[in-house]
XYZ file of C-alpha atoms in Angstrom:
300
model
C 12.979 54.420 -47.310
C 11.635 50.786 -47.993
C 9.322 50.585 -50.190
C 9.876 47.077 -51.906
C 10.768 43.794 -49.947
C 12.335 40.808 -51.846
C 11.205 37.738 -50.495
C 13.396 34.819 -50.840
C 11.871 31.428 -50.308
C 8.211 31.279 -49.803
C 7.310 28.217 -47.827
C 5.738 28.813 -44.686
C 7.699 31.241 -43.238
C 8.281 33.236 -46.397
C 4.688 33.406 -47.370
C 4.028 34.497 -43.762
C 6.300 37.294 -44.489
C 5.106 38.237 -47.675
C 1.741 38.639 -46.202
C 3.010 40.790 -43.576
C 4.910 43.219 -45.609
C 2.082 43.606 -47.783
C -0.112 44.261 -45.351
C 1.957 47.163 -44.391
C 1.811 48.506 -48.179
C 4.863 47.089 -49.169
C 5.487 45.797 -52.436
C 7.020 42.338 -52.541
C 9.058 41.020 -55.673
C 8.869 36.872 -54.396
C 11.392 34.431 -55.605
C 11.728 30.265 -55.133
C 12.574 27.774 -57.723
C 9.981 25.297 -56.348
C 7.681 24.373 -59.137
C 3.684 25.826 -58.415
C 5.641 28.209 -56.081
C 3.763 31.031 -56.978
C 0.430 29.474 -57.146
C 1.437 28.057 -53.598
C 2.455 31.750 -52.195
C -0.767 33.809 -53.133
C -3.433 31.258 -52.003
C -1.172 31.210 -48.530
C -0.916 34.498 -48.502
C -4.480 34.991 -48.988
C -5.394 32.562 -46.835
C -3.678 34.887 -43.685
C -7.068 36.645 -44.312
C -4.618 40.029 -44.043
C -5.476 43.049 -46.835
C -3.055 43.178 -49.526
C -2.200 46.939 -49.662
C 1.196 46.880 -51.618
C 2.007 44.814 -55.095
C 3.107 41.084 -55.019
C 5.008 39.848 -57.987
C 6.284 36.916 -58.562
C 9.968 36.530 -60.719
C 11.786 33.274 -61.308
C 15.255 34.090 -61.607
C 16.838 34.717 -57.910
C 19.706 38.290 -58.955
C 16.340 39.946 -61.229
C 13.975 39.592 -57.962
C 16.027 41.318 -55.644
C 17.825 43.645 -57.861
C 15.329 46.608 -56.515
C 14.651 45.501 -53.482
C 15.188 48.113 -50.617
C 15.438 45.082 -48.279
C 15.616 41.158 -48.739
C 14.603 39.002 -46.414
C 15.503 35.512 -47.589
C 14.002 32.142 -46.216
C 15.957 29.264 -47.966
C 16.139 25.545 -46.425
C 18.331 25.548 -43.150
C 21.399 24.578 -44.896
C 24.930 26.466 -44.669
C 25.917 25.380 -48.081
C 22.334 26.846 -49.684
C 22.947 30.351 -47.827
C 26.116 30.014 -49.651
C 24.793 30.019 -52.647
C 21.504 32.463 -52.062
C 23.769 35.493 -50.746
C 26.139 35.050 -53.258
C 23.567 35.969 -55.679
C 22.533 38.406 -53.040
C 25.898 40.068 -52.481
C 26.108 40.728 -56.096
C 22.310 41.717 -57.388
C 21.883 44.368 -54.749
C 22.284 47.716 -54.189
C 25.062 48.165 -51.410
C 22.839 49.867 -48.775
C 20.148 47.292 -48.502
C 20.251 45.010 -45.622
C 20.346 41.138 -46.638
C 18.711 39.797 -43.506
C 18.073 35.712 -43.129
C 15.087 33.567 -41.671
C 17.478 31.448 -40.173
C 16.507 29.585 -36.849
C 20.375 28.948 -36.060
C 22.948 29.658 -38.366
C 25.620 31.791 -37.292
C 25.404 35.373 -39.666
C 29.473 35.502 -39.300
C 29.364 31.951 -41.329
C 26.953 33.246 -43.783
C 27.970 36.401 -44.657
C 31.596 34.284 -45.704
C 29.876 34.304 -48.948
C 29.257 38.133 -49.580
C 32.927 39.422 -49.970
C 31.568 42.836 -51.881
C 29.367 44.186 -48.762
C 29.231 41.371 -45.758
C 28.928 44.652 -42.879
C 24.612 44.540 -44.236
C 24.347 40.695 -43.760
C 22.319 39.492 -40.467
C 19.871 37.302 -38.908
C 15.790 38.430 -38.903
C 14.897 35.642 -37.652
C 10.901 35.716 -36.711
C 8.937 33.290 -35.028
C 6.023 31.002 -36.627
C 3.720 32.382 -38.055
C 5.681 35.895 -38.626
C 2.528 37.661 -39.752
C 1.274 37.117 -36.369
C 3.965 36.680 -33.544
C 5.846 39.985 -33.054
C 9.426 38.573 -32.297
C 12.262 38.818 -33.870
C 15.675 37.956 -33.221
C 18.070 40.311 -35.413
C 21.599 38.937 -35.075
C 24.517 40.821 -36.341
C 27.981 38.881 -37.630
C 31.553 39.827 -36.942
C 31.015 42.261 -40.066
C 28.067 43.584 -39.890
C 27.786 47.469 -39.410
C 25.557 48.888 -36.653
C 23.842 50.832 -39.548
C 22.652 47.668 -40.988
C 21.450 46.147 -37.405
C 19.684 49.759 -37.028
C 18.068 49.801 -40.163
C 16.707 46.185 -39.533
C 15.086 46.971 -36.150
C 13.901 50.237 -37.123
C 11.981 48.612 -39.999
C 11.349 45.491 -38.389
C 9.567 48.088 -35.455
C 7.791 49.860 -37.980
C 5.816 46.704 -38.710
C 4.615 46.165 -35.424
C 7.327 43.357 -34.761
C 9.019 43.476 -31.312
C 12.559 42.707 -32.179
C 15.454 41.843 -29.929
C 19.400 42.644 -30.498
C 21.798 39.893 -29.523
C 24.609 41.141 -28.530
C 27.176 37.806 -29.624
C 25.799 35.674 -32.265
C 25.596 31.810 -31.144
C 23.729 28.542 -32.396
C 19.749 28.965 -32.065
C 20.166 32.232 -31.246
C 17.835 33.439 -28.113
C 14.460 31.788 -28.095
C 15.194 28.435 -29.895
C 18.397 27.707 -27.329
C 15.376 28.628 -24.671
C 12.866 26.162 -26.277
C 15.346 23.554 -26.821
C 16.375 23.437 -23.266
C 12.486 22.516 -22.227
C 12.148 20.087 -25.245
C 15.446 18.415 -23.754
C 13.667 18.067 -20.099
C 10.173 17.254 -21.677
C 12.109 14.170 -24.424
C 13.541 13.180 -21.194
C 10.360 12.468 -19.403
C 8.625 10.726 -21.972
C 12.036 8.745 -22.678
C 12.174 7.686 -18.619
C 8.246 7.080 -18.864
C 7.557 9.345 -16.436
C 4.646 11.342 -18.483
C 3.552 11.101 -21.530
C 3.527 13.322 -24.745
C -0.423 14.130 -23.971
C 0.664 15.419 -20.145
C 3.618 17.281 -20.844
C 1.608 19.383 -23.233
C -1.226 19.850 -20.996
C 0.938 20.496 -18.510
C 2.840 23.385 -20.298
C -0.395 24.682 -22.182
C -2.549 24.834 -19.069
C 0.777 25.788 -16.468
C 3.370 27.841 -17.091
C 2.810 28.019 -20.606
C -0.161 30.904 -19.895
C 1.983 32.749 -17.919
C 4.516 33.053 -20.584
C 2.660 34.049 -22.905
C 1.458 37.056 -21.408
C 5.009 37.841 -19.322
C 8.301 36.606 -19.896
C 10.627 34.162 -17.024
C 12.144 36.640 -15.047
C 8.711 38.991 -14.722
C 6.829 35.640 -14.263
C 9.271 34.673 -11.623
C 9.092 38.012 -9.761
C 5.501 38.161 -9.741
C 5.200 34.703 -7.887
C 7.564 35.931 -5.284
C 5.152 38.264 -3.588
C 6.379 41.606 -2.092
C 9.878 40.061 -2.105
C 9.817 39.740 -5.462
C 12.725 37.660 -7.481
C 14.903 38.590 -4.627
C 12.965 36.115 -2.485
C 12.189 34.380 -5.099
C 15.936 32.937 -5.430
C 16.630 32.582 -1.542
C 14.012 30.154 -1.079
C 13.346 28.599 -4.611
C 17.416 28.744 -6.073
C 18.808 25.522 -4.145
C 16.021 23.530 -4.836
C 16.513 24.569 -8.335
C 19.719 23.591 -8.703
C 18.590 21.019 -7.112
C 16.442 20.596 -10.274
C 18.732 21.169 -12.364
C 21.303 18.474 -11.657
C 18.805 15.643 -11.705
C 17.568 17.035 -15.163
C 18.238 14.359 -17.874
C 20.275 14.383 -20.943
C 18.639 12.281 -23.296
C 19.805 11.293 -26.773
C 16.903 11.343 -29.870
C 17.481 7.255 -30.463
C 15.200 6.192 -33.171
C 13.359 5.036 -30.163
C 12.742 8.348 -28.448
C 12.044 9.559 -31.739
C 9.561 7.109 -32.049
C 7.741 7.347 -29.153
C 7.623 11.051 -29.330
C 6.039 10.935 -32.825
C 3.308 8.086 -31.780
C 2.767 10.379 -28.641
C 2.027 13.422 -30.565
C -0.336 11.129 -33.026
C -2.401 9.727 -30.068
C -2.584 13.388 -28.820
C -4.006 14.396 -32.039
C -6.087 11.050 -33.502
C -8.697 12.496 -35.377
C -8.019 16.421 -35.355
C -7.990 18.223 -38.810
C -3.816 19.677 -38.406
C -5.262 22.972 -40.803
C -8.326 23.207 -38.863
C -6.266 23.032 -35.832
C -3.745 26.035 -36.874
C -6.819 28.173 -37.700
C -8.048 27.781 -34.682
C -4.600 28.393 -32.959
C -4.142 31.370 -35.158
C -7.581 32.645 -33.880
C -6.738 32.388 -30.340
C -3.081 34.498 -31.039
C -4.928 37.108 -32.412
C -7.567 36.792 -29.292
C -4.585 36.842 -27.403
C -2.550 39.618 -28.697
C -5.795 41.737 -29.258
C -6.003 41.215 -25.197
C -2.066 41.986 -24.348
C -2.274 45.529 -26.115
C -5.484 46.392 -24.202
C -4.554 44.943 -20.913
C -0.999 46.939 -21.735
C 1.155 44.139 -21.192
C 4.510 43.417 -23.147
């Protein structure tokens, strides 16, 4: 049974965790050698406005934080050669049954694990979406090692927290949802970079369009739905050659210093004068509106 989660890393995403797994009535033994860290990770934590139920303590050294852990979920910069290092520690300060399970947005858990030789079959991806105390995804990614105990033991618990987590079947870059997001950040960097809209439309057009859609259904029920009594059937007769059609005339841009600069004075004009927290409050608001509404209205 887990009763105490090791947390290792608390930026944004780790705080967001810790938060979470407290809420649950987890304890959670917190680790990062940033200096205020721990001042940092309880006023974030308490500023998720969740109810602490378990114990939050905070410990310096990295192999004495997760040595009684009954599962670590670690949340170090995106870097291959500071996994390296973190499940090293990992591999060696733990008990052999508890799942090591990384944050990572795109690192491969066969390349990471390369640095657990005691017990690389509990190493794998958790990787949750922003904020995790509030979006229920999460993509657990097992390695060419890792057991199918380990993989069951992370959805089971990941489940038990109210998270809706996903099981790839082959581990690749960006995993599921990031490889999906990148492909509409290509088209959308593409139109801005061939002036065709700017950073202001392409946002209004996903956040007023599609975007709704998919947040209450995913692409293939969305796409069913909007082909009537045919459903996707007719869906792609009618709508899959102009698609491809699409498709082909879909750009490939490169992020030049000058894309990259007109993206980031887009997103400023977008945003002249809005308070960035008092924008994420009021984003985080509106998730829990909008999840609140999903379970009611029974939707996935």
């Amino acid at each position: 049974m887990i009763r105490t989660v090791a947390v290792v890393g608390t930026g944004v995403i780790g705080a967001s965790w810790a938060a979470l797994f407290l809420s649950h009535g987890l304890d959670v033994v917190a680790t990062d050698p940033a200096p205020g860290a721990e001042d940092r990770l309880r006023a974030d934590v308490a500023a998720t406005g969740l109810a602490e139920r378990g114990r939050l303590t905070f410990v310096g050294d990295l192999a004495e934080a997760v040595a009684g852990a009954d599962f670590v979920q670690e949340n170090g910069p995106e870097r291959i050669d500071v996994k390296h290092t973190l499940f090293a520690v990992l591999d060696a300060a733990t008990r052999p049954d508890v799942v090591l399970a990384s944050s990572s947005s795109g690192l491969l858990p066969t390349e990471i694990a390369t640095s657990c030789p005691a017990h690389p079959e509990r190493v794998l991806v958790g990787h949750p979406f922003n904020p995790p105390h509030l979006l229920p995804l999460v993509e657990v990614v097992p390695g060419e090692r890792t057991g199918d105990d380990a993989v069951g033991r992370a959805m089971d618990f990941y489940t038990a927290l109210g998270k809706k987590p996903i099981r790839l079947r082959h581990e690749l870059p960006g995993h599921v949802a990031n490889r999906l997001q990148a492909a509409l950040w290509r088209e959308a960097y593409s139109l801005v970079d061939r002036g065709v809209a700017t950073v202001a439309d392409i946002d209004t057009a996903i956040a007023n369009g599609p975007g709704l859609r998919w947040a209450l259904l995913g692409p293939f029920a969305v796409q069913h739905l909007s082909g009537g009594p045919g459903g996707i059937a007719h869906v792609l007769e009618h709508l899959g050659p102009p698609t491809e059609a699409w498709w082909r005339d879909m750009g490939d841009p490169s992020l030049t210093p000058e894309l990259a600069a007109k993206i980031v004075a887009g997103v400023a004009a977008e945003l002249d004068g809005t308070d960035q927290a008092e924008l994420v409050a009021r984003r985080d608001a509106a998730l829990r509106a909008l999840l609140a509404s999903k379970a009611e209205h029974q939707l996935p």
